[in-house]
Structure formats: C-alpha cells, structure tokens
Amino acid sequence: MTNNQIATVFEQIADLLEFQGANAFRVRAYRNAARVIGDSTESLDRVVDGSEDPVKELQAIEGIGKDLAEKIETLVRTGALPMLVELQAQVPASVLAILRVPGLGPKKAATLFKELHVQSLADLRKACDEHRVRELKGFGAKTEETILRGLETAETADKRLLWAVADERVQAIREHLQGVPGLVRLEPAGSYRRGRETIGDLDFLAVASDPNPAMDRLAAHPEVALVLARGETKMSVRLNEGLQVDLRVVPEDSFGAAWQYFTGSKDHNVVLRGMAKDRGLKINEWGVYRGEKKIAGATEEDVYATLDLPCFLPEIREARQEFEWAKQGALPRLLEVEDMVGDLHMHTTATDGTATIAEMIAAAQARGLKYIAITDHSKRVTMANGLNADRLVEHWDHIEAAAAKFKGITVLKGVECDILEAGGLDLDDDVLSAADWVVASVHYGQSQPRERITARILEALENPHVDAIAHPTGRLLNKRKAYEVDLEAVFDAAAKYGKFLELNANPQRLDLDDVACAAAKRRGIPIVISTDAHSVVGLGCMRYGVLQARRAGLTKEDVVNTRAWRDVKRLMDGS
DNA sequence: GCCGTTTTCGGCCCGACTGTTTTCAGTCG
C-alpha cells in the first residue's frame, strides 16, 4: 500500500467524520495525517515491514500518534481498515459528492441528508427544483439558489488548472486591472504564487485607497460570469470557464501580512500562528499584534521577523521541511531558471517534433543554452514515426552536419529509447553505445501491474548505456494517472548505478513531482530537468520544471544540467 | 486525534462574508 493510498483512506475518514458532525479537531487530525503521509518521502509500507515496533516508529512522524500509527499498521498489513468500512456502512459514498458543492459544508449537507434523504447530486438538484430545500430550518430561497449554482460548478468544473494556464489568466487579469484609479499595487497570491503544479482558484491582493474602483473593474472583466460575493475588502467572482477569482484590498501597512496570509499554504499559516501564540503574539491578515499594538505588517519580511524566521520563498511554504530548515539555519538556496545551461530531451521533425534540427539549435542558442541533446523517439513509438537503428544513425549524421554551422553550443547525438512492454530496450546496445546521451522511457504497457513496470524500469537503469529515465511516472495532469511504479526501488537502482532521473518540464507532466524530487535529492540522485520540447516554443517550458524543482527544495547543485557538459559527462562516468 | 521547558487535560489560527437571523451559525480560505 503506497503512502498516497494511506493518505486517501485518512481523507475519506475525515470527510465521513465531518459529515457526521464529529469534533472538528479530530477531523483535522486525520486531514493533517493525510497530508503529512502524502508528503512523506519515506514509504510507510517499508517502515512497517522493516521494523520491530512499527507503531513506535510511526509515532516519530509529526502528527501521527498512537491511534493513527496503529491504523497505519493495520492498513499496511491487511490492506483495509475496519473503521473506514464501518463509516462507509453508515454514510452512502454518494453523499460525499454533496460536500463538494460550493456553499455546502458538513452541517448543511447532513441536514439535507437527514431531513430530505438527499444522497446524491441528482437528489439535491431535484430537491432544489421542487423548492423543498428552502423550507428547511436555517435554509432559505437564496440558499437554494446558491446550491443550484454550486451544482453547476460541481458538475462541470471539477478540474484544477495547470499552473501554466493559470499563469496566462493571472497576466490577463493583471493587465485588465492596470491603471485603475487609486490602485497602488496588485499581486497574485495563493497556490499560484507557491508554484503548485495545478491551481484551484486565483487570489489577488491589492493596495488601494478605495477598493471600489478595482472591484468594479474586475466585475466588468469580459470573462466574469458571476459575482459570488462582494464586501468591504473582499470580492469573489467566477469566470466563464468555472475558475474562481478572489480579490482582496488592504491598506499599505497591512500588505505584507495579507500577502503572507493569502499566499499560504493553510498548513504553513497554521504553524506560523501557533508559533505566534506561543510568544504571546497574534497574526492575522492585517498584521502581527502584541495585545492591541500592531508590531508588523507592511512587508512579509517584517511579519516573519517577529518570529525570528526568514522570509521563506513562497514555493516552500507547505509546512513540510521549511521550519526545520530555518531552525537549523539550513535554508536551501533554490534553483533559478538562469542556472539552467543545457536541455537534454527534445524532438525534431525526424519523429514527432515540429521543428528541424537547425531550428531547435538556433532557438536553444537564442535562449542562452550551452548544450542540448536531440533525443528523438525510437522505433517502437510508431505513432511518432520512431527511428530504427539505420534511421537513427542517419539522423545523427544530420545532427552533426547541422551542429557544425553553429558556434558556442554543443549539440549531442541522443535518443529517447523506449522501454519495451516485455522488458528490454527498443534499440540494441551497439547502437546505444554510439550515442552521446540516452534517455529511456515507458510509453506502452502503462497499465501493467506494479512489479512488472518497476522491473522494466530497473532493467533499463542497469543498462550501462542508459543515462536517465525520462518522465519516470508517465502521468498527464488532469488526464492520466501515473502508472504503478515503485519509485523507492527506482531511486535505489538509480543511486546504485549512478543514473539520473528526469524532471520533465512539460506543464502537463512535471514528473517527478515535488515530493518525489525531494526524496531523490535526499538519496543524492542527480535530477535532470528537461523540456521534452516538440517545438521551438516548447523549449520555453524550462521555467515550469524549475518551479517544480524549487518546490522540492532543489538547489543548483542538485540539478545536472546547471553544469557544463564536460562536468555532466564526468558525473555520468562516476568520477 | 494530537500534543506538552507554563500543560497527560484542555487546548487546537483567524477573520470576512452571507443568509437567515433578531444576535449568530455556517462556509470559505
């Protein structure tokens, strides 16, 4: 059982308990445990199997006490949890969908379930249409309308936006609000600012003498479908595509406190406020207070300084390791886009790319890269017109000829060699041995069982000619789940054979993800960040990969292609 | 359900906005 599966069980329990009106802090304990386990780089499976006293060892994890430790042990050993089974018997699974409707929380959902026997979204819609909801105590006509609107979004817009798409929306809205009278400053906050791979909604923070002009302008945005709420300082709108945008307007001397607060994460803020409380301080979005007296708030630096903390970069504000790093004075100096000097995974018109070799070289050089590897597909990827040995060798000749026309950039003869369904690689060793750079990847047989897929990748790692595994989990955000692979085993093998693992910078892939990257770093496995570009424009994806790497706490030293190519080669040779 | 150089019991972050209320509960972030 993977950490994510265990985390999912605890999330389900939290949902069900909340629905039943359990103590809110008990619910939070389950949610907190789910988050910590999901973020953990240590496989709990292994902890339980490899320990004399698993319960004691599990309790060392922050947020896991005796009770949850025992539940984890039960889950790992039996694959199930009696408590969850019991809860599921009491509450139909379909009921939980109701909790996802904006405007409905556990209390109202429970009332609907108890009084009107609403068990699904369809039941809920019917009850609203028949005006039975407005008759309930605590409900009314407006609540009924809110629920109907919420149903639309619950049914249609359940997907999170890719960060790269959110970035486009952010720029468009900033532009739209530019020049609003009295608007001094406008900054994005929330998970967008933290660089999460997907974004649920957009948060903007503004400094303005009068909030109304900015709110009016936002309401007039052509994509705004609905104003959900509007008060003195806060406004929420929904765009046509379903995305919610929040705008908060604060005075200048509260800007730092508010930016810190609305950037989150929620868990990071909970820790922060707990620390403040210990010192007799209170932090809210308006500032830091000792009693009635405000002692900070204009900048984020000021706010953190009241707790003797550094101003954490937004990407690591996740209540994972940042507070521990700060305590030890060992905050990593995060990687930056400017550190990247090479790109070791890209395609051309020889297979499924849209640009020629020369066009890719020129574009890479224009971006300031010192070296690139052309890594077109191998023959198994027929859909992409993959190369067999003869075509590959010929392609390499073309690469050499094209590269000769450029000065100041090294162009490597590479290949993205398929890891075949039955195991083994798509090209023979004598071909691969002639390449400057080989990435191996899984494209077929993605639904195979865990042992099988893992074995295929381990075998590829053993091959002396393979340099890196590309997009190691195969996921496509919002589209395809990662295939079943034992990443711990992959890390072990990569470490043993001195191989690299890729962080694919395509905004839809971004695997390894932040948690996995952090785990790889902990084992000293070098990460190579690659665009996997299929076009000239695709080379620009590097920044998305860098953002993900920053979330993992990676520094320039942790990433292979921040180094000169001759140093990368040295690393490949193990010297 | 977790946690502890103030605590093994009694805390657990904090405020804005809405709707259904005549003073506050529920939801959200």
Coordinates of C-alpha atoms (C1' of nucleotides) in Angstrom, one line a residue:
Chain A
M1 CA 0.0 0.0 0.0
T2 CA 1.5 3.3 -1.1
N3 CA 1.7 6.5 1.0
N4 CA -0.9 8.1 -1.3
Q5 CA -3.3 5.2 -0.7
I6 CA -3.0 5.5 3.0
A7 CA -3.4 9.3 2.8
T8 CA -6.6 8.7 0.7
V9 CA -8.1 6.5 3.4
F10 CA -7.5 9.1 6.0
E11 CA -9.0 11.8 3.8
Q12 CA -12.1 9.6 3.3
I13 CA -12.4 9.1 7.1
A14 CA -12.1 12.9 7.6
D15 CA -14.8 13.5 5.1
L16 CA -17.1 11.0 6.7
L17 CA -16.4 12.1 10.2
E18 CA -17.0 15.7 9.3
F19 CA -20.3 14.7 7.7
Q20 CA -21.3 13.0 10.9
G21 CA -20.5 16.2 12.8
A22 CA -17.5 14.8 14.6
N23 CA -15.2 17.0 16.6
A24 CA -13.6 19.4 14.2
F25 CA -10.1 18.9 15.6
R26 CA -10.4 15.2 15.3
V27 CA -11.3 15.7 11.7
R28 CA -8.3 18.0 11.3
A29 CA -6.0 15.3 12.9
Y30 CA -7.0 12.9 10.1
R31 CA -6.6 15.5 7.4
N32 CA -3.2 16.6 8.8
A33 CA -2.1 13.0 8.9
A34 CA -3.2 12.5 5.3
R35 CA -1.1 15.5 4.2
V36 CA 2.0 14.5 6.1
I37 CA 1.8 11.0 4.8
G38 CA 1.2 12.1 1.2
D39 CA 4.2 14.5 1.5
S40 CA 6.5 11.9 3.2
T41 CA 9.4 10.7 1.2
E42 CA 9.6 7.6 3.3
S43 CA 7.4 4.7 2.2
L44 CA 5.3 3.7 5.3
D45 CA 5.0 0.3 3.7
R46 CA 8.7 -0.2 4.3
V47 CA 8.6 1.3 7.7
V48 CA 6.0 -1.2 8.9
D49 CA 7.6 -4.2 7.2
G50 CA 11.1 -3.4 8.2
S51 CA 10.6 -2.5 11.9
E52 CA 10.4 -4.5 15.1
D53 CA 8.0 -2.0 16.6
P54 CA 6.3 -0.2 13.7
V55 CA 3.8 1.7 15.9
K56 CA 6.5 3.3 17.9
E57 CA 8.5 4.2 14.8
L58 CA 5.5 5.7 13.0
Q59 CA 4.8 7.9 16.1
A60 CA 8.0 9.7 15.4
I61 CA 6.2 11.3 12.4
E62 CA 4.8 14.7 13.2
G63 CA 1.0 14.5 13.6
I64 CA 0.9 10.7 14.0
G65 CA 0.0 9.5 17.5
K66 CA -0.6 6.0 18.9
D67 CA -4.0 5.7 17.4
L68 CA -3.1 6.7 13.8
A69 CA 0.1 4.6 14.0
E70 CA -1.9 1.5 14.8
K71 CA -4.3 2.3 11.9
I72 CA -1.4 2.7 9.5
E73 CA -0.1 -0.7 10.6
T74 CA -3.5 -2.3 10.1
L75 CA -3.8 -0.7 6.7
V76 CA -0.3 -1.9 5.5
R77 CA -0.7 -5.4 6.9
T78 CA -4.3 -6.1 5.9
G79 CA -5.0 -3.6 3.1
A80 CA -8.1 -2.4 4.8
L81 CA -9.3 -0.5 7.9
P82 CA -12.4 -1.7 9.9
M83 CA -13.1 1.9 11.0
L84 CA -13.5 3.1 7.4
V85 CA -15.7 0.1 6.5
E86 CA -17.9 0.9 9.4
L87 CA -18.2 4.6 8.5
Q88 CA -19.0 3.7 4.9
A89 CA -21.8 1.5 6.1
Q90 CA -23.3 4.5 8.0
V91 CA -23.0 7.0 5.2
P92 CA -23.5 6.3 1.5
A93 CA -20.5 7.2 -0.6
S94 CA -22.5 9.3 -3.0
V95 CA -23.3 11.7 -0.1
L96 CA -19.7 12.9 -0.1
A97 CA -20.2 14.4 -3.5
I98 CA -22.6 16.9 -1.8
L99 CA -19.7 18.2 0.3
R100 CA -18.0 19.3 -2.9
V101 CA -20.8 21.7 -3.8
P102 CA -19.6 25.3 -3.1
G103 CA -21.6 26.8 -0.3
L104 CA -22.4 23.4 1.2
G105 CA -20.4 22.3 4.2
P106 CA -20.8 19.3 6.5
K107 CA -23.6 20.9 8.6
K108 CA -25.9 21.7 5.7
A109 CA -25.1 18.5 3.9
A110 CA -26.0 16.5 6.9
T111 CA -29.3 18.4 7.3
L112 CA -30.2 17.7 3.7
F113 CA -29.3 14.0 4.2
K114 CA -31.3 13.7 7.4
E115 CA -34.4 15.8 6.5
L116 CA -34.8 15.3 2.8
H117 CA -32.8 12.0 2.3
V118 CA -30.6 13.7 -0.2
Q119 CA -28.0 11.1 -1.1
S120 CA -26.6 12.4 -4.4
L121 CA -26.1 15.4 -6.6
A122 CA -29.2 14.3 -8.6
D123 CA -31.3 14.1 -5.4
L124 CA -30.0 17.6 -4.4
R125 CA -31.0 19.1 -7.8
K126 CA -34.5 17.6 -7.6
A127 CA -35.0 18.8 -4.0
C128 CA -34.0 22.4 -5.1
D129 CA -36.2 22.3 -8.2
E130 CA -39.1 21.3 -6.0
H131 CA -38.3 24.0 -3.5
R132 CA -38.1 21.6 -0.7
V133 CA -34.7 22.9 0.4
R134 CA -36.0 26.4 1.2
E135 CA -38.5 25.0 3.7
L136 CA -35.7 23.6 6.0
K137 CA -34.7 25.5 9.1
G138 CA -31.6 27.5 8.5
F139 CA -32.1 27.4 4.7
G140 CA -34.0 29.9 2.5
A141 CA -34.7 30.8 -1.0
K142 CA -31.2 32.3 -1.5
T143 CA -29.5 29.3 -0.1
E144 CA -31.5 27.2 -2.6
E145 CA -30.3 29.4 -5.5
T146 CA -26.7 29.2 -4.2
I147 CA -26.9 25.4 -4.2
L148 CA -28.2 25.3 -7.7
R149 CA -25.4 27.5 -8.9
G150 CA -23.0 25.4 -6.9
L151 CA -24.3 22.3 -8.5
E152 CA -23.4 23.6 -12.0
T153 CA -19.8 24.1 -10.9
A154 CA -19.6 20.8 -9.0
E155 CA -20.8 19.0 -12.1
T156 CA -18.7 20.9 -14.7
A157 CA -15.6 22.4 -13.3
D158 CA -14.0 19.8 -11.1
K159 CA -10.6 20.0 -12.7
R160 CA -7.8 22.2 -11.5
L161 CA -6.0 24.5 -13.9
L162 CA -2.4 23.7 -14.9
W163 CA -0.1 26.2 -13.4
A164 CA 1.0 27.3 -16.9
V165 CA -2.7 28.0 -17.9
A166 CA -3.3 29.8 -14.5
D167 CA -0.3 32.0 -15.3
E168 CA -1.9 33.2 -18.5
R169 CA -5.1 34.1 -16.6
V170 CA -3.1 35.9 -14.0
Q171 CA -1.3 38.0 -16.6
A172 CA -4.6 38.8 -18.3
I173 CA -6.3 39.9 -15.1
R174 CA -3.3 42.0 -14.1
E175 CA -3.4 43.7 -17.4
H176 CA -7.2 44.3 -17.1
L177 CA -6.8 45.9 -13.7
Q178 CA -3.9 48.1 -14.7
G179 CA -4.5 51.8 -14.4
V180 CA -7.4 51.5 -12.0
P181 CA -7.6 54.8 -10.1
G182 CA -6.1 54.6 -6.6
L183 CA -4.6 51.1 -7.2
V184 CA -1.1 51.2 -5.8
R185 CA -0.2 47.6 -6.1
L186 CA -1.6 44.3 -7.3
E187 CA 0.0 40.9 -6.6
P188 CA -1.1 37.3 -7.1
A189 CA -1.1 35.1 -4.0
G190 CA -2.4 31.6 -3.2
S191 CA -1.2 28.3 -4.7
Y192 CA -0.3 30.1 -7.9
R193 CA 2.3 32.1 -6.1
R194 CA 3.6 29.0 -4.4
G195 CA 4.0 27.4 -7.9
R196 CA 1.8 24.4 -7.4
E197 CA 1.5 22.2 -10.5
T198 CA -2.2 22.8 -10.6
I199 CA -4.3 25.7 -9.3
G200 CA -7.9 25.6 -7.8
D201 CA -8.6 29.3 -7.8
L202 CA -6.8 32.6 -8.2
D203 CA -6.1 35.0 -5.4
F204 CA -5.2 38.6 -5.9
L205 CA -4.1 41.1 -3.3
A206 CA -4.4 44.8 -3.9
V207 CA -3.4 48.0 -2.2
A208 CA -5.8 50.8 -2.9
S209 CA -7.1 53.9 -1.2
D210 CA -10.6 52.9 -2.2
P211 CA -11.4 49.2 -3.0
N212 CA -14.4 50.0 -5.2
P213 CA -12.8 51.0 -8.5
A214 CA -10.7 47.8 -8.5
M215 CA -13.7 45.7 -7.7
D216 CA -15.9 47.4 -10.3
R217 CA -13.2 46.8 -12.9
L218 CA -12.8 43.2 -12.0
A219 CA -16.6 42.7 -12.2
A220 CA -16.5 44.2 -15.7
H221 CA -14.0 41.7 -17.0
P222 CA -15.5 40.1 -20.1
E223 CA -14.8 36.6 -18.8
V224 CA -16.6 37.2 -15.4
A225 CA -19.8 35.1 -15.4
L226 CA -20.9 35.9 -11.8
V227 CA -20.1 37.9 -8.8
L228 CA -20.2 35.4 -5.9
A229 CA -19.6 37.8 -3.1
R230 CA -18.6 41.4 -2.6
G231 CA -17.9 43.1 0.7
E232 CA -15.8 46.0 2.1
T233 CA -12.5 44.4 1.4
K234 CA -13.1 41.1 -0.4
M235 CA -14.7 40.1 -3.6
S236 CA -15.1 36.8 -5.3
V237 CA -16.1 36.2 -9.0
R238 CA -16.4 33.2 -11.2
L239 CA -15.1 33.2 -14.7
N240 CA -17.0 31.6 -17.6
E241 CA -14.6 28.6 -17.6
G242 CA -15.5 28.0 -13.9
L243 CA -12.4 29.4 -12.3
Q244 CA -13.0 31.4 -9.1
V245 CA -11.0 34.6 -8.7
D246 CA -10.7 36.3 -5.3
L247 CA -9.7 39.9 -4.9
R248 CA -8.7 41.3 -1.5
V249 CA -8.0 45.0 -1.0
V250 CA -5.9 46.1 2.0
P251 CA -4.2 49.2 3.3
E252 CA -0.5 49.6 2.5
D253 CA 0.7 49.0 6.1
S254 CA -1.1 45.6 6.1
F255 CA 0.1 44.5 2.7
G256 CA 2.9 42.1 3.9
A257 CA 0.7 40.4 6.5
A258 CA -2.1 40.0 3.9
W259 CA 0.3 38.7 1.2
Q260 CA 1.8 36.2 3.6
Y261 CA -1.6 35.2 4.8
F262 CA -3.2 34.7 1.3
T263 CA -0.2 33.0 -0.1
G264 CA -0.5 30.2 2.4
S265 CA -0.3 27.4 2.5
K266 CA -3.1 26.9 5.0
D267 CA -0.9 24.5 6.9
H268 CA 2.1 26.8 6.8
N269 CA -0.1 29.5 8.3
V270 CA -1.4 27.3 11.0
V271 CA 2.1 26.5 12.1
L272 CA 3.0 30.2 12.0
R273 CA 0.1 31.3 14.1
G274 CA 0.8 28.6 16.6
M275 CA 4.3 29.9 17.0
A276 CA 3.0 33.4 17.3
K277 CA 0.6 32.3 20.0
D278 CA 3.5 30.7 22.0
R279 CA 5.1 34.1 22.0
G280 CA 2.0 36.0 23.1
L281 CA 1.5 37.4 19.6
K282 CA -1.4 37.3 17.2
I283 CA -1.1 37.1 13.5
N284 CA -4.0 37.9 11.1
E285 CA -4.2 39.3 7.6
W286 CA -3.9 42.8 9.0
G287 CA -0.7 42.4 10.8
V288 CA 1.1 41.0 13.8
Y289 CA -0.2 42.1 17.2
R290 CA 1.1 42.2 20.7
G291 CA -2.2 42.8 22.6
E292 CA -3.8 45.8 20.9
K293 CA -0.5 47.0 19.5
K294 CA 0.4 46.3 15.9
I295 CA 4.1 45.4 15.6
A296 CA 4.4 44.4 11.9
G297 CA 2.5 44.1 8.7
A298 CA 3.9 46.2 5.9
T299 CA 6.2 43.6 4.4
E300 CA 6.4 39.8 4.6
E301 CA 9.9 40.1 5.9
D302 CA 8.6 42.1 8.9
V303 CA 6.0 39.5 9.7
Y304 CA 8.4 36.6 9.6
A305 CA 11.0 38.6 11.5
T306 CA 8.6 38.9 14.5
L307 CA 9.0 35.1 14.9
D308 CA 12.7 35.2 14.2
L309 CA 12.1 33.4 10.9
P310 CA 13.5 34.1 7.5
C311 CA 11.1 35.2 4.7
F312 CA 10.6 31.8 3.1
L313 CA 10.3 31.7 -0.6
P314 CA 6.6 31.0 -1.5
E315 CA 7.4 27.7 -3.2
I316 CA 8.4 26.0 0.1
R317 CA 5.6 27.3 2.3
E318 CA 4.0 24.0 2.7
A319 CA 4.6 23.0 6.3
R320 CA 7.0 20.3 5.1
Q321 CA 10.6 21.0 6.0
E322 CA 10.8 24.7 5.9
F323 CA 10.5 25.3 9.6
E324 CA 13.1 22.6 10.3
W325 CA 15.5 24.2 7.8
A326 CA 15.0 27.6 9.3
K327 CA 15.7 26.2 12.8
Q328 CA 19.0 24.7 11.6
G329 CA 19.8 27.8 9.5
A330 CA 20.0 25.5 6.5
L331 CA 17.5 27.1 4.1
P332 CA 18.4 25.9 0.6
R333 CA 19.3 28.5 -2.0
L334 CA 16.7 27.5 -4.6
L335 CA 17.5 26.8 -8.2
E336 CA 16.7 29.6 -10.7
V337 CA 15.9 29.5 -14.4
E338 CA 19.1 31.3 -15.1
D339 CA 21.1 28.4 -13.7
M340 CA 20.0 26.1 -16.5
V341 CA 22.6 25.9 -19.2
G342 CA 21.6 22.7 -21.0
D343 CA 18.5 20.9 -22.2
L344 CA 18.8 17.1 -22.6
H345 CA 15.5 16.0 -24.0
M346 CA 13.8 17.3 -27.2
H347 CA 12.4 16.2 -30.5
T348 CA 12.6 17.2 -34.1
T349 CA 10.7 16.6 -37.4
A350 CA 12.6 13.3 -37.7
T351 CA 9.9 12.0 -35.4
D352 CA 7.0 13.9 -33.8
G353 CA 8.6 17.3 -33.4
T354 CA 7.5 20.3 -35.5
A355 CA 10.9 22.0 -35.9
T356 CA 14.0 20.9 -37.7
I357 CA 17.4 20.2 -36.1
A358 CA 18.8 23.5 -37.1
E359 CA 15.7 25.4 -35.9
M360 CA 15.9 23.7 -32.5
I361 CA 19.6 24.5 -32.2
A362 CA 19.1 28.1 -33.1
A363 CA 16.2 28.5 -30.7
A364 CA 18.2 26.9 -27.9
Q365 CA 21.1 29.2 -28.5
A366 CA 18.8 32.2 -28.5
R367 CA 17.7 31.1 -25.1
G368 CA 21.3 31.1 -23.9
L369 CA 21.8 27.4 -23.7
K370 CA 25.3 26.0 -23.9
Y371 CA 24.4 22.5 -25.0
I372 CA 21.3 20.4 -26.0
A373 CA 20.7 16.8 -26.8
I374 CA 18.4 15.9 -29.7
T375 CA 16.5 12.8 -28.4
D376 CA 14.0 11.6 -31.0
H377 CA 11.9 8.6 -30.4
S378 CA 12.9 5.0 -31.1
K379 CA 11.0 2.7 -33.5
R380 CA 8.5 1.2 -31.0
V381 CA 6.8 4.6 -30.9
T382 CA 5.3 4.1 -34.3
M383 CA 2.7 6.8 -33.9
A384 CA 5.5 9.3 -33.6
N385 CA 7.4 7.8 -36.6
G386 CA 10.1 6.5 -34.2
L387 CA 13.6 5.8 -35.5
N388 CA 15.1 2.3 -36.2
A389 CA 18.8 1.8 -35.9
D390 CA 19.5 2.8 -39.5
R391 CA 17.4 5.9 -39.5
L392 CA 18.9 6.9 -36.1
V393 CA 22.5 6.7 -37.3
E394 CA 21.5 8.7 -40.4
H395 CA 19.7 11.2 -38.1
W396 CA 22.9 11.6 -36.0
D397 CA 24.8 12.4 -39.2
H398 CA 22.3 15.2 -39.9
I399 CA 22.7 16.4 -36.3
E400 CA 26.4 16.6 -36.8
A401 CA 26.1 18.4 -40.1
A402 CA 23.6 20.9 -38.6
A403 CA 25.6 21.5 -35.5
A404 CA 28.7 22.3 -37.5
K405 CA 27.1 25.5 -38.6
F406 CA 26.7 26.8 -35.0
K407 CA 29.4 28.1 -32.8
G408 CA 29.2 28.2 -29.0
I409 CA 26.7 25.5 -28.5
T410 CA 27.3 21.7 -28.1
V411 CA 24.7 19.5 -29.8
L412 CA 24.6 16.0 -28.6
K413 CA 23.5 12.9 -30.5
G414 CA 20.9 11.4 -28.3
V415 CA 17.8 9.2 -28.4
E416 CA 14.7 8.6 -26.3
C417 CA 14.8 4.9 -26.3
D418 CA 11.6 3.0 -25.4
I419 CA 11.4 0.6 -22.6
L420 CA 9.5 -2.3 -24.2
E421 CA 6.4 -3.9 -22.8
A422 CA 8.1 -7.2 -22.4
G423 CA 11.2 -5.7 -20.9
G424 CA 14.4 -4.7 -22.6
L425 CA 15.1 -1.7 -24.7
D426 CA 13.9 -0.8 -28.2
L427 CA 17.4 -0.5 -29.6
D428 CA 20.5 -2.7 -29.4
D429 CA 23.4 -2.0 -27.1
D430 CA 25.8 -1.4 -30.0
V431 CA 23.6 1.4 -31.3
L432 CA 23.0 2.9 -27.9
S433 CA 26.8 2.8 -27.1
A434 CA 27.4 5.2 -30.0
A435 CA 25.0 7.8 -28.6
D436 CA 26.3 10.8 -26.5
W437 CA 23.2 10.7 -24.4
V438 CA 20.4 8.2 -23.9
V439 CA 17.1 8.7 -22.0
A440 CA 14.9 5.7 -21.6
S441 CA 11.2 5.9 -21.1
V442 CA 7.9 4.0 -20.8
H443 CA 5.2 4.7 -23.4
Y444 CA 3.5 1.4 -23.7
G445 CA 2.1 -1.1 -21.3
Q446 CA 1.3 1.6 -18.8
S447 CA -1.5 -0.4 -17.2
Q448 CA 0.8 -3.3 -16.3
P449 CA 1.0 -4.3 -12.6
R450 CA 3.4 -2.5 -10.3
E451 CA 6.0 -5.3 -10.2
R452 CA 6.2 -5.6 -14.0
I453 CA 6.5 -1.9 -14.7
T454 CA 9.1 -1.4 -11.9
A455 CA 11.1 -4.4 -13.2
R456 CA 11.1 -2.9 -16.7
I457 CA 12.5 0.4 -15.4
L458 CA 15.0 -1.2 -13.2
E459 CA 16.3 -3.3 -16.1
A460 CA 16.7 -0.1 -18.1
L461 CA 18.7 1.5 -15.3
E462 CA 21.0 -1.5 -15.2
N463 CA 21.9 -0.9 -18.9
P464 CA 25.3 0.8 -18.9
H465 CA 24.3 2.9 -22.0
V466 CA 21.2 4.5 -20.4
D467 CA 21.9 7.8 -18.8
A468 CA 18.5 8.9 -17.4
I469 CA 14.9 7.8 -17.1
A470 CA 12.5 10.3 -18.7
H471 CA 9.1 11.3 -17.2
P472 CA 9.5 8.5 -14.6
T473 CA 5.8 8.2 -13.7
G474 CA 4.1 8.8 -17.1
R475 CA 1.3 10.9 -15.6
L476 CA -0.5 13.6 -17.5
L477 CA -2.1 16.1 -15.1
N478 CA -5.9 16.1 -15.3
K479 CA -5.7 13.3 -18.0
R480 CA -3.9 10.2 -16.9
K481 CA -2.7 8.9 -13.6
A482 CA 0.8 7.9 -13.1
Y483 CA 1.5 4.3 -13.9
E484 CA 2.1 1.9 -11.0
V485 CA 5.8 2.1 -10.2
D486 CA 7.7 1.6 -7.0
L487 CA 9.7 4.8 -7.0
E488 CA 11.7 3.7 -3.9
A489 CA 13.0 0.8 -5.9
V490 CA 13.8 3.1 -8.9
F491 CA 15.6 5.5 -6.5
D492 CA 17.6 2.6 -5.1
A493 CA 18.6 1.5 -8.6
A494 CA 19.4 5.0 -9.8
A495 CA 21.7 5.5 -6.8
K496 CA 23.3 2.1 -7.2
Y497 CA 24.1 2.6 -10.9
G498 CA 24.8 6.3 -10.8
K499 CA 22.0 7.2 -13.1
F500 CA 20.0 10.5 -13.4
L501 CA 16.2 10.9 -13.1
E502 CA 14.3 13.4 -15.2
L503 CA 12.0 16.1 -14.0
N504 CA 10.0 16.7 -17.2
A505 CA 9.3 20.4 -17.5
N506 CA 6.2 20.0 -19.7
P507 CA 3.5 21.7 -17.6
Q508 CA 1.2 18.7 -18.1
R509 CA 3.8 16.2 -16.9
L510 CA 6.1 17.7 -14.3
D511 CA 7.2 14.3 -13.0
L512 CA 9.0 13.6 -10.9
D513 CA 6.7 15.8 -8.7
D514 CA 7.9 17.9 -5.9
V515 CA 7.7 15.2 -3.2
A516 CA 9.5 12.6 -5.3
C517 CA 12.2 15.1 -6.3
A518 CA 12.8 15.8 -2.6
A519 CA 13.1 12.1 -2.0
A520 CA 15.6 11.7 -4.9
K521 CA 17.6 14.6 -3.6
R522 CA 17.8 13.0 -0.2
R523 CA 19.4 10.0 -1.7
G524 CA 21.8 12.1 -3.7
I525 CA 20.4 11.2 -7.1
P526 CA 21.1 14.0 -9.6
I527 CA 18.0 15.4 -11.3
V528 CA 18.0 16.5 -14.9
I529 CA 15.3 19.0 -15.8
S530 CA 14.3 18.7 -19.5
T531 CA 11.7 20.4 -21.6
D532 CA 10.9 17.3 -23.8
A533 CA 10.2 20.1 -26.4
H534 CA 8.4 19.1 -29.5
S535 CA 8.7 22.6 -31.0
V536 CA 10.8 25.8 -30.7
V537 CA 8.2 27.2 -28.3
G538 CA 8.4 24.0 -26.2
L539 CA 11.9 25.0 -25.1
G540 CA 10.3 27.7 -23.0
C541 CA 8.8 25.1 -20.7
M542 CA 12.1 25.0 -18.7
R543 CA 10.7 27.5 -16.2
Y544 CA 7.8 25.2 -15.2
G545 CA 10.3 22.5 -14.4
V546 CA 12.4 24.9 -12.4
L547 CA 9.4 25.9 -10.4
Q548 CA 8.6 22.3 -9.6
A549 CA 12.2 21.8 -8.6
R550 CA 12.1 24.8 -6.3
R551 CA 9.1 23.4 -4.6
A552 CA 11.2 20.3 -3.9
G553 CA 13.9 22.5 -2.3
L554 CA 16.4 21.7 -5.1
T555 CA 19.5 23.9 -5.5
K556 CA 21.7 24.5 -8.5
E557 CA 24.0 21.7 -7.2
D558 CA 21.2 19.1 -7.2
V559 CA 20.4 19.6 -10.9
V560 CA 22.6 18.1 -13.6
N561 CA 22.0 20.5 -16.4
T562 CA 23.2 23.5 -14.5
R563 CA 26.7 22.2 -15.1
A564 CA 28.9 22.4 -18.1
W565 CA 28.5 19.4 -20.4
R566 CA 32.0 18.1 -19.6
D567 CA 31.1 18.1 -15.9
V568 CA 27.9 16.3 -16.7
K569 CA 30.0 13.7 -18.5
R570 CA 32.3 13.3 -15.6
L571 CA 29.2 12.7 -13.4
M572 CA 28.0 10.1 -15.9
D573 CA 31.3 8.3 -15.7
G574 CA 31.1 8.3 -12.0
S575 CA 34.3 10.4 -11.5
Chain B
dG1 C1' -7.0 12.6 17.4
dC2 C1' -2.5 15.1 18.6
dC3 C1' 0.4 17.3 21.8
dG4 C1' 3.3 19.2 26.1
dT5 C1' 10.6 23.7 29.5
dT6 C1' 3.6 27.1 31.5
dT7 C1' 0.0 21.6 30.5
dT8 C1' -1.0 14.0 30.4
dC9 C1' -6.0 17.7 30.3
dG10 C1' -7.5 21.2 27.7
dG11 C1' -6.2 23.4 24.4
dC12 C1' -6.1 23.2 19.0
dC13 C1' -5.4 30.1 13.6
dC14 C1' -8.3 33.7 12.4
dG15 C1' -11.3 36.9 10.1
dA16 C1' -14.7 38.1 6.0
dC17 C1' -19.0 37.4 4.0
dT18 C1' -23.7 35.6 3.5
dG19 C1' -28.2 34.4 4.8
dT20 C1' -31.4 33.7 8.0
dT21 C1' -31.3 35.5 11.8
dT22 C1' -33.1 39.5 15.6
dT23 C1' -27.5 38.2 17.6
dC24 C1' -25.3 34.2 15.0
dA25 C1' -24.2 29.8 12.5
dG26 C1' -22.2 28.1 8.5
dT27 C1' -18.8 28.3 4.9
dC28 C1' -14.6 29.6 3.0
dG29 C1' -9.8 30.5 2.5

